Amino acid sequence: NKEAEKDTTTAVAVTEKTYLSQPLVTNIYTADPSAHVFNGRIYVYPSHDTATGIPEDDLGSHFDMRDYHILSMDSVGARVTDHGVALKLADVPWASRQLWAPDVAFANNKYYLYFPAKDSKGVFHIGVATSPKPEGPFTAAKTPIKGSYSIDPCVFRDDDGKYYMYFGGIWGGQLQRWNNNQYDSTKANRAGDEQAVLPRVARLTPDMMSFAEPVKEVKLLNEKGELYKEKDNSQRFFEASWVHKYNGKYYFSYSTGDTHNLCYAIGESPYGPFTYKGVILKPVEGWTSHHSIIEQNGKWYLFYHDVQLSGKTFLRNVKVTELHYNPDGSIQTIDPAGK
Ligand code: FUB
């Protein structure tokens, strides 16, 4: 009957999802986009999501990625090229599984791809691979970076030419198992009243293949200048470090994981401390949130992901949207639903 038809139409319209932007590519599933401008062109280094049948668990075992594809475009909105396989698990001598979120740096006329993977004992470390071209293919070093651990490397080049790697992720990313740079497989996730686990940083050697110093904790402070407790999970660090500089200040951005915010904090030094300033991106569709921030031709962009194409948390798609600062240097919060 006519009345019933009308009711159904209204219900569909009310529940329909809206998105601020559309996936950059639809031929493969991609996530954790680390974007950079090399030679005036935007290159995006994502994870390559794939369904391998591993059941979902709290450790993220279902994020079972086996290679990397690199994407590039002249500018945001232009045609996106998928450059095909740039590095595969089978060609990384030390890695056994789970090629998670990578990043890339350019130095010494080479491109260095940094990537986490589990070793033969199931412990995450960070590896490096090199290529003369930004799109690869990349050749992996035989061993992971000495002293590296956990996941989600982000490499930041400061104006003085020094490079720093930020890394770490809790829960399945294993960061809670590392204290004073020593591994303890029995360490569980922290309890609510314990201090939250801190992300890590180390300066890289000029050859970009190792750490120049012992790994340090990055102090992330709340607006009162205090370290977070684990229960402060709408603001404490979970994973997905990214560092960029704006008007001489260092912006450390990250995901809060189980509360799904992408937040940022500001500091005066690449080592921090960084003080919390706010949310960059409200929760996306899907469990994880992971991003990067770049400038091209005077505009700033946030690369991020959601699960618009698949509806499945481990089959994600990367997106990009413009990012805006307020005159005081704060970042305007973005709603991925475009509201
Ligand atoms: O893609 C696998 C993991 O999911 C990443 O390393 C995390 O940042 C989360 O996005």
Short mmCIF file of C-alpha atoms and ligand atoms in Angstrom, two decimals:
data_model
loop_
_atom_site.label_atom_id
_atom_site.label_comp_id
_atom_site.label_asym_id
_atom_site.label_seq_id
_atom_site.Cartn_x
_atom_site.Cartn_y
_atom_site.Cartn_z
CA ASN A 1 0.00 0.00 0.00
CA LYS A 2 1.04 3.58 -0.71
CA GLU A 3 1.46 4.65 2.97
CA ALA A 4 3.83 1.72 3.77
CA GLU A 5 6.00 2.49 0.70
CA LYS A 6 6.34 6.07 1.83
CA ASP A 7 7.41 5.00 5.37
CA THR A 8 10.17 2.70 4.03
CA THR A 9 11.59 5.46 1.84
CA THR A 10 11.80 7.80 4.83
CA ALA A 11 13.56 5.17 6.99
CA VAL A 12 16.24 4.54 4.34
CA ALA A 13 16.88 8.26 3.88
CA VAL A 14 17.33 8.82 7.63
CA THR A 15 19.88 5.99 8.13
CA GLU A 16 21.93 6.56 4.94
CA LYS A 17 25.62 7.22 5.69
CA THR A 18 27.33 10.35 4.51
CA TYR A 19 31.06 10.78 3.92
CA LEU A 20 33.24 13.85 3.81
CA SER A 21 35.35 12.36 1.00
CA GLN A 22 35.64 9.30 -1.21
CA PRO A 23 38.29 6.51 -1.32
CA LEU A 24 41.45 7.40 -3.27
CA VAL A 25 41.49 3.96 -4.91
CA THR A 26 38.94 1.16 -5.16
CA ASN A 27 41.01 -1.59 -6.87
CA ILE A 28 42.69 -2.60 -3.59
CA TYR A 29 42.03 -2.02 0.13
CA THR A 30 44.43 0.47 1.69
CA ALA A 31 44.95 1.92 5.18
CA ASP A 32 47.33 3.91 7.42
CA PRO A 33 48.29 6.44 4.73
CA SER A 34 51.67 8.15 5.23
CA ALA A 35 51.77 10.90 2.63
CA HIS A 36 54.79 12.92 1.45
CA VAL A 37 55.53 15.40 -1.32
CA PHE A 38 58.53 14.24 -3.34
CA ASN A 39 59.58 16.15 -6.48
CA GLY A 40 56.34 18.16 -6.32
CA ARG A 41 54.14 15.03 -6.45
CA ILE A 42 52.18 13.45 -3.60
CA TYR A 43 53.19 9.88 -2.73
CA VAL A 44 51.07 7.87 -0.30
CA TYR A 45 52.57 4.90 1.57
CA PRO A 46 49.65 2.85 2.92
CA SER A 47 49.19 -0.59 4.40
CA HIS A 48 47.66 -2.99 1.85
CA ASP A 49 44.71 -4.66 3.56
CA THR A 50 43.73 -8.14 2.46
CA ALA A 51 41.40 -10.91 3.67
CA THR A 52 43.36 -14.04 4.58
CA GLY A 53 40.77 -15.74 6.78
CA ILE A 54 42.51 -15.07 10.13
CA PRO A 55 39.76 -14.64 12.76
CA GLU A 56 39.33 -11.20 14.38
CA ASP A 57 40.81 -10.75 17.86
CA ASP A 58 41.90 -7.92 20.20
CA LEU A 59 45.51 -8.29 19.04
CA GLY A 60 44.61 -7.38 15.45
CA SER A 61 45.72 -10.78 14.09
CA HIS A 62 43.21 -10.28 11.24
CA PHE A 63 45.34 -7.36 9.97
CA ASP A 64 47.40 -9.92 8.07
CA MET A 65 49.00 -7.83 5.34
CA ARG A 66 51.59 -9.31 2.98
CA ASP A 67 52.86 -6.50 0.76
CA TYR A 68 52.90 -2.77 0.15
CA HIS A 69 51.56 -0.80 -2.83
CA ILE A 70 52.44 2.87 -3.24
CA LEU A 71 49.99 5.44 -4.59
CA SER A 72 50.80 8.80 -6.15
CA MET A 73 49.04 11.83 -7.61
CA ASP A 74 50.06 15.25 -8.91
CA SER A 75 47.83 16.96 -6.37
CA VAL A 76 44.73 16.26 -4.29
CA GLY A 77 41.81 15.60 -6.64
CA ALA A 78 44.05 14.53 -9.56
CA ARG A 79 44.19 10.98 -10.96
CA VAL A 80 45.71 8.47 -8.53
CA THR A 81 48.28 5.92 -9.73
CA ASP A 82 48.72 2.56 -7.97
CA HIS A 83 52.37 1.62 -8.61
CA GLY A 84 51.84 -2.08 -7.81
CA VAL A 85 53.82 -4.21 -5.36
CA ALA A 86 56.73 -2.22 -3.88
CA LEU A 87 57.84 -4.73 -1.23
CA LYS A 88 56.51 -8.10 -0.20
CA LEU A 89 56.75 -10.11 3.02
CA ALA A 90 58.50 -13.00 1.25
CA ASP A 91 61.38 -10.62 0.40
CA VAL A 92 61.98 -9.46 4.00
CA PRO A 93 64.42 -12.03 5.45
CA TRP A 94 63.60 -11.40 9.14
CA ALA A 95 59.80 -10.93 8.95
CA SER A 96 57.23 -13.67 9.45
CA ARG A 97 53.88 -11.84 9.21
CA GLN A 98 51.78 -8.67 9.43
CA LEU A 99 53.26 -5.83 7.38
CA TRP A 100 51.59 -2.96 9.26
CA ALA A 101 51.63 0.82 8.84
CA PRO A 102 54.76 2.08 7.00
CA ASP A 103 56.40 5.46 6.43
CA VAL A 104 59.07 6.78 4.06
CA ALA A 105 61.88 9.33 4.21
CA PHE A 106 64.14 10.78 1.51
CA ALA A 107 67.83 11.30 2.29
CA ASN A 108 71.21 10.60 0.67
CA ASN A 109 69.46 10.55 -2.75
CA LYS A 110 67.49 7.46 -1.70
CA TYR A 111 64.05 6.61 -0.38
CA TYR A 112 63.89 4.68 2.88
CA LEU A 113 60.75 2.68 3.60
CA TYR A 114 60.25 1.95 7.32
CA PHE A 115 57.79 -0.81 8.20
CA PRO A 116 56.74 -2.95 11.17
CA ALA A 117 56.40 -6.72 11.01
CA LYS A 118 56.51 -9.66 13.40
CA ASP A 119 59.72 -11.69 13.55
CA SER A 120 59.81 -15.50 13.72
CA LYS A 121 59.02 -15.34 17.48
CA GLY A 122 55.93 -13.16 16.93
CA VAL A 123 57.59 -9.97 18.25
CA PHE A 124 57.08 -6.73 16.30
CA HIS A 125 60.17 -4.80 15.13
CA ILE A 126 60.71 -2.09 12.54
CA GLY A 127 62.54 -2.81 9.31
CA VAL A 128 63.97 -0.61 6.59
CA ALA A 129 64.09 -1.02 2.82
CA THR A 130 65.63 1.28 0.21
CA SER A 131 64.96 2.36 -3.35
CA PRO A 132 66.30 4.99 -5.77
CA LYS A 133 62.66 5.83 -6.64
CA PRO A 134 59.81 7.02 -4.38
CA GLU A 135 57.46 4.38 -5.77
CA GLY A 136 59.96 1.56 -5.30
CA PRO A 137 60.48 -1.33 -5.69
CA PHE A 138 62.29 -1.43 -2.32
CA THR A 139 65.02 -3.80 -1.15
CA ALA A 140 64.83 -4.78 2.51
CA ALA A 141 67.75 -4.87 4.94
CA LYS A 142 68.46 -8.39 6.25
CA THR A 143 67.66 -7.55 9.88
CA PRO A 144 65.28 -5.12 11.60
CA ILE A 145 66.64 -1.81 12.93
CA LYS A 146 68.69 -2.64 16.06
CA GLY A 147 66.82 -1.54 19.18
CA SER A 148 63.50 -1.07 17.33
CA TYR A 149 60.24 -2.52 18.55
CA SER A 150 56.46 -2.28 18.30
CA ILE A 151 54.70 -0.69 15.30
CA ASP A 152 53.72 2.42 13.32
CA PRO A 153 56.99 4.18 12.48
CA CYS A 154 56.78 7.84 11.45
CA VAL A 155 59.95 9.58 10.28
CA PHE A 156 60.15 13.36 10.64
CA ARG A 157 62.88 15.55 9.10
CA ASP A 158 63.57 18.67 11.12
CA ASP A 159 64.72 21.92 9.51
CA ASP A 160 68.33 21.25 10.62
CA GLY A 161 68.38 18.05 8.51
CA LYS A 162 68.12 15.63 11.45
CA TYR A 163 65.65 12.76 11.15
CA TYR A 164 63.65 11.30 14.04
CA MET A 165 61.62 8.12 14.14
CA TYR A 166 58.50 8.06 16.33
CA PHE A 167 56.85 4.70 16.88
CA GLY A 168 54.73 2.46 19.08
CA GLY A 169 51.27 1.08 19.53
CA ILE A 170 49.66 -0.64 22.53
CA TRP A 171 47.57 -3.86 22.74
CA GLY A 172 48.35 -5.86 19.56
CA GLY A 173 51.17 -3.41 18.82
CA GLN A 174 52.97 -4.78 21.94
CA LEU A 175 54.32 -1.43 23.26
CA GLN A 176 53.12 -2.24 26.80
CA ARG A 177 55.59 -5.16 26.83
CA TRP A 178 58.62 -2.84 26.53
CA ASN A 179 60.07 -1.12 29.61
CA ASN A 180 63.46 0.63 29.52
CA ASN A 181 63.79 -0.84 26.01
CA GLN A 182 63.65 -4.40 27.39
CA TYR A 183 61.01 -6.91 26.25
CA ASP A 184 58.81 -8.76 28.71
CA SER A 185 56.26 -10.96 26.96
CA THR A 186 54.26 -11.37 30.20
CA LYS A 187 53.40 -7.65 30.54
CA ALA A 188 49.64 -7.20 30.11
CA ASN A 189 47.78 -4.09 29.01
CA ARG A 190 48.00 -1.41 31.73
CA ALA A 191 45.20 -1.10 34.30
CA GLY A 192 43.06 2.07 34.40
CA ASP A 193 44.94 3.78 37.26
CA GLU A 194 48.40 3.05 35.88
CA GLN A 195 50.28 5.65 33.84
CA ALA A 196 49.45 5.31 30.14
CA VAL A 197 52.15 3.85 27.90
CA LEU A 198 54.12 6.56 26.06
CA PRO A 199 55.11 6.64 22.39
CA ARG A 200 58.82 6.40 21.57
CA VAL A 201 61.36 8.45 19.61
CA ALA A 202 64.95 8.01 18.44
CA ARG A 203 67.11 10.13 16.13
CA LEU A 204 68.33 8.25 13.05
CA THR A 205 71.97 7.93 11.99
CA PRO A 206 72.99 9.86 8.84
CA ASP A 207 72.81 6.62 6.80
CA MET A 208 69.15 6.31 7.94
CA MET A 209 69.62 2.59 8.71
CA SER A 210 69.86 2.66 12.51
CA PHE A 211 69.13 4.61 15.68
CA ALA A 212 71.75 7.18 16.67
CA GLU A 213 70.78 7.04 20.35
CA PRO A 214 68.87 4.91 22.85
CA VAL A 215 65.10 4.97 22.31
CA LYS A 216 63.35 7.51 24.57
CA GLU A 217 59.78 7.93 25.74
CA VAL A 218 57.83 10.89 24.32
CA LYS A 219 56.04 12.71 27.12
CA LEU A 220 52.42 13.42 26.19
CA LEU A 221 50.73 15.72 28.71
CA ASN A 222 47.14 16.68 29.33
CA GLU A 223 45.99 20.32 29.42
CA LYS A 224 47.01 20.48 33.11
CA GLY A 225 50.56 19.40 32.23
CA GLU A 226 50.18 15.88 33.68
CA LEU A 227 50.96 12.50 32.17
CA TYR A 228 47.86 10.49 31.26
CA LYS A 229 46.55 7.45 33.08
CA GLU A 230 45.40 4.45 31.05
CA LYS A 231 41.78 5.24 31.90
CA ASP A 232 42.05 8.63 30.12
CA ASN A 233 41.43 6.74 26.91
CA SER A 234 39.72 9.55 25.00
CA GLN A 235 43.09 11.38 24.95
CA ARG A 236 45.94 8.98 25.85
CA PHE A 237 48.24 7.54 23.17
CA PHE A 238 47.29 4.26 21.50
CA GLU A 239 49.07 4.16 18.09
CA ALA A 240 49.58 5.99 14.74
CA SER A 241 52.20 8.66 15.57
CA TRP A 242 52.67 11.49 13.09
CA VAL A 243 54.84 14.59 13.53
CA HIS A 244 54.76 17.77 11.45
CA LYS A 245 55.89 21.34 12.01
CA TYR A 246 53.70 24.42 11.68
CA ASN A 247 54.83 27.98 12.45
CA GLY A 248 57.94 26.69 14.24
CA LYS A 249 56.03 24.36 16.60
CA TYR A 250 56.09 20.55 16.61
CA TYR A 251 52.69 18.88 16.26
CA PHE A 252 52.50 15.27 17.49
CA SER A 253 49.28 13.58 16.34
CA TYR A 254 48.08 10.07 17.15
CA SER A 255 45.13 7.73 17.52
CA THR A 256 43.44 7.02 20.86
CA GLY A 257 42.57 3.50 19.61
CA ASP A 258 39.63 2.17 21.58
CA THR A 259 37.97 5.63 21.67
CA HIS A 260 38.76 6.17 17.98
CA ASN A 261 39.87 9.82 18.10
CA LEU A 262 42.73 11.30 16.11
CA CYS A 263 44.19 13.88 18.48
CA TYR A 264 47.11 16.28 18.48
CA ALA A 265 49.49 17.81 20.99
CA ILE A 266 52.02 20.63 20.53
CA GLY A 267 55.65 20.90 21.69
CA GLU A 268 58.77 23.07 21.35
CA SER A 269 61.24 20.26 20.55
CA PRO A 270 61.15 17.08 18.44
CA TYR A 271 61.54 15.13 21.70
CA GLY A 272 58.53 16.80 23.33
CA PRO A 273 57.00 17.13 25.81
CA PHE A 274 53.81 17.59 23.80
CA THR A 275 50.71 19.10 25.39
CA TYR A 276 47.26 17.96 24.30
CA LYS A 277 45.33 20.47 22.16
CA GLY A 278 42.32 18.67 20.71
CA VAL A 279 40.73 16.29 18.20
CA ILE A 280 41.72 16.50 14.54
CA LEU A 281 39.35 13.80 13.24
CA LYS A 282 36.29 12.43 15.00
CA PRO A 283 35.82 8.62 14.90
CA VAL A 284 35.63 7.16 11.40
CA GLU A 285 33.61 4.15 10.31
CA GLY A 286 35.69 1.10 11.38
CA TRP A 287 37.72 0.41 14.55
CA THR A 288 41.10 1.90 13.62
CA SER A 289 42.03 5.46 12.74
CA HIS A 290 45.42 6.36 11.26
CA HIS A 291 46.53 9.40 9.34
CA SER A 292 49.22 11.74 8.05
CA ILE A 293 49.38 15.50 7.52
CA ILE A 294 51.18 17.25 4.66
CA GLU A 295 51.36 20.63 2.94
CA GLN A 296 51.33 21.07 -0.81
CA ASN A 297 51.16 24.42 -2.62
CA GLY A 298 50.16 26.30 0.55
CA LYS A 299 47.28 23.96 1.46
CA TRP A 300 47.32 21.44 4.29
CA TYR A 301 45.83 17.97 3.93
CA LEU A 302 44.80 15.14 6.26
CA PHE A 303 45.12 11.65 4.80
CA TYR A 304 43.07 9.09 6.75
CA HIS A 305 41.10 5.89 6.28
CA ASP A 306 37.71 4.36 6.97
CA VAL A 307 35.84 1.20 5.85
CA GLN A 308 33.37 2.74 3.41
CA LEU A 309 34.06 0.20 0.62
CA SER A 310 33.87 -3.02 2.66
CA GLY A 311 32.15 -2.32 5.98
CA LYS A 312 34.87 -4.58 7.48
CA THR A 313 37.32 -3.24 10.03
CA PHE A 314 40.35 -4.92 8.42
CA LEU A 315 39.52 -3.94 4.81
CA ARG A 316 39.99 -0.20 4.79
CA ASN A 317 40.29 2.55 2.18
CA VAL A 318 42.42 5.69 2.29
CA LYS A 319 40.97 9.17 1.82
CA VAL A 320 42.11 12.77 1.95
CA THR A 321 40.54 16.04 3.02
CA GLU A 322 41.78 19.59 3.54
CA LEU A 323 42.89 20.55 7.05
CA HIS A 324 42.51 24.08 8.41
CA TYR A 325 44.31 25.92 11.22
CA ASN A 326 42.88 28.70 13.34
CA PRO A 327 44.95 31.90 13.70
CA ASP A 328 46.27 30.66 17.10
CA GLY A 329 47.71 27.51 15.46
CA SER A 330 44.98 25.15 16.67
CA ILE A 331 43.55 22.68 14.15
CA GLN A 332 39.87 22.74 13.21
CA THR A 333 38.18 19.42 14.08
CA ILE A 334 37.06 17.38 11.06
CA ASP A 335 33.90 15.25 11.00
CA PRO A 336 34.41 12.27 8.62
CA ALA A 337 30.65 12.22 7.99
CA GLY A 338 30.96 15.72 6.52
CA LYS A 339 28.53 17.23 9.00
O1 FUB B 1 47.06 -1.52 9.86
C1 FUB B 1 47.40 -2.25 11.01
C2 FUB B 1 47.32 -1.39 12.21
O2 FUB B 1 46.02 -0.87 12.36
C3 FUB B 1 48.20 -0.16 12.17
O3 FUB B 1 49.54 -0.42 12.36
C4 FUB B 1 47.54 0.65 13.21
O4 FUB B 1 47.93 1.98 13.25
C5 FUB B 1 46.08 0.46 12.86
O5 FUB B 1 45.67 1.34 11.85
#
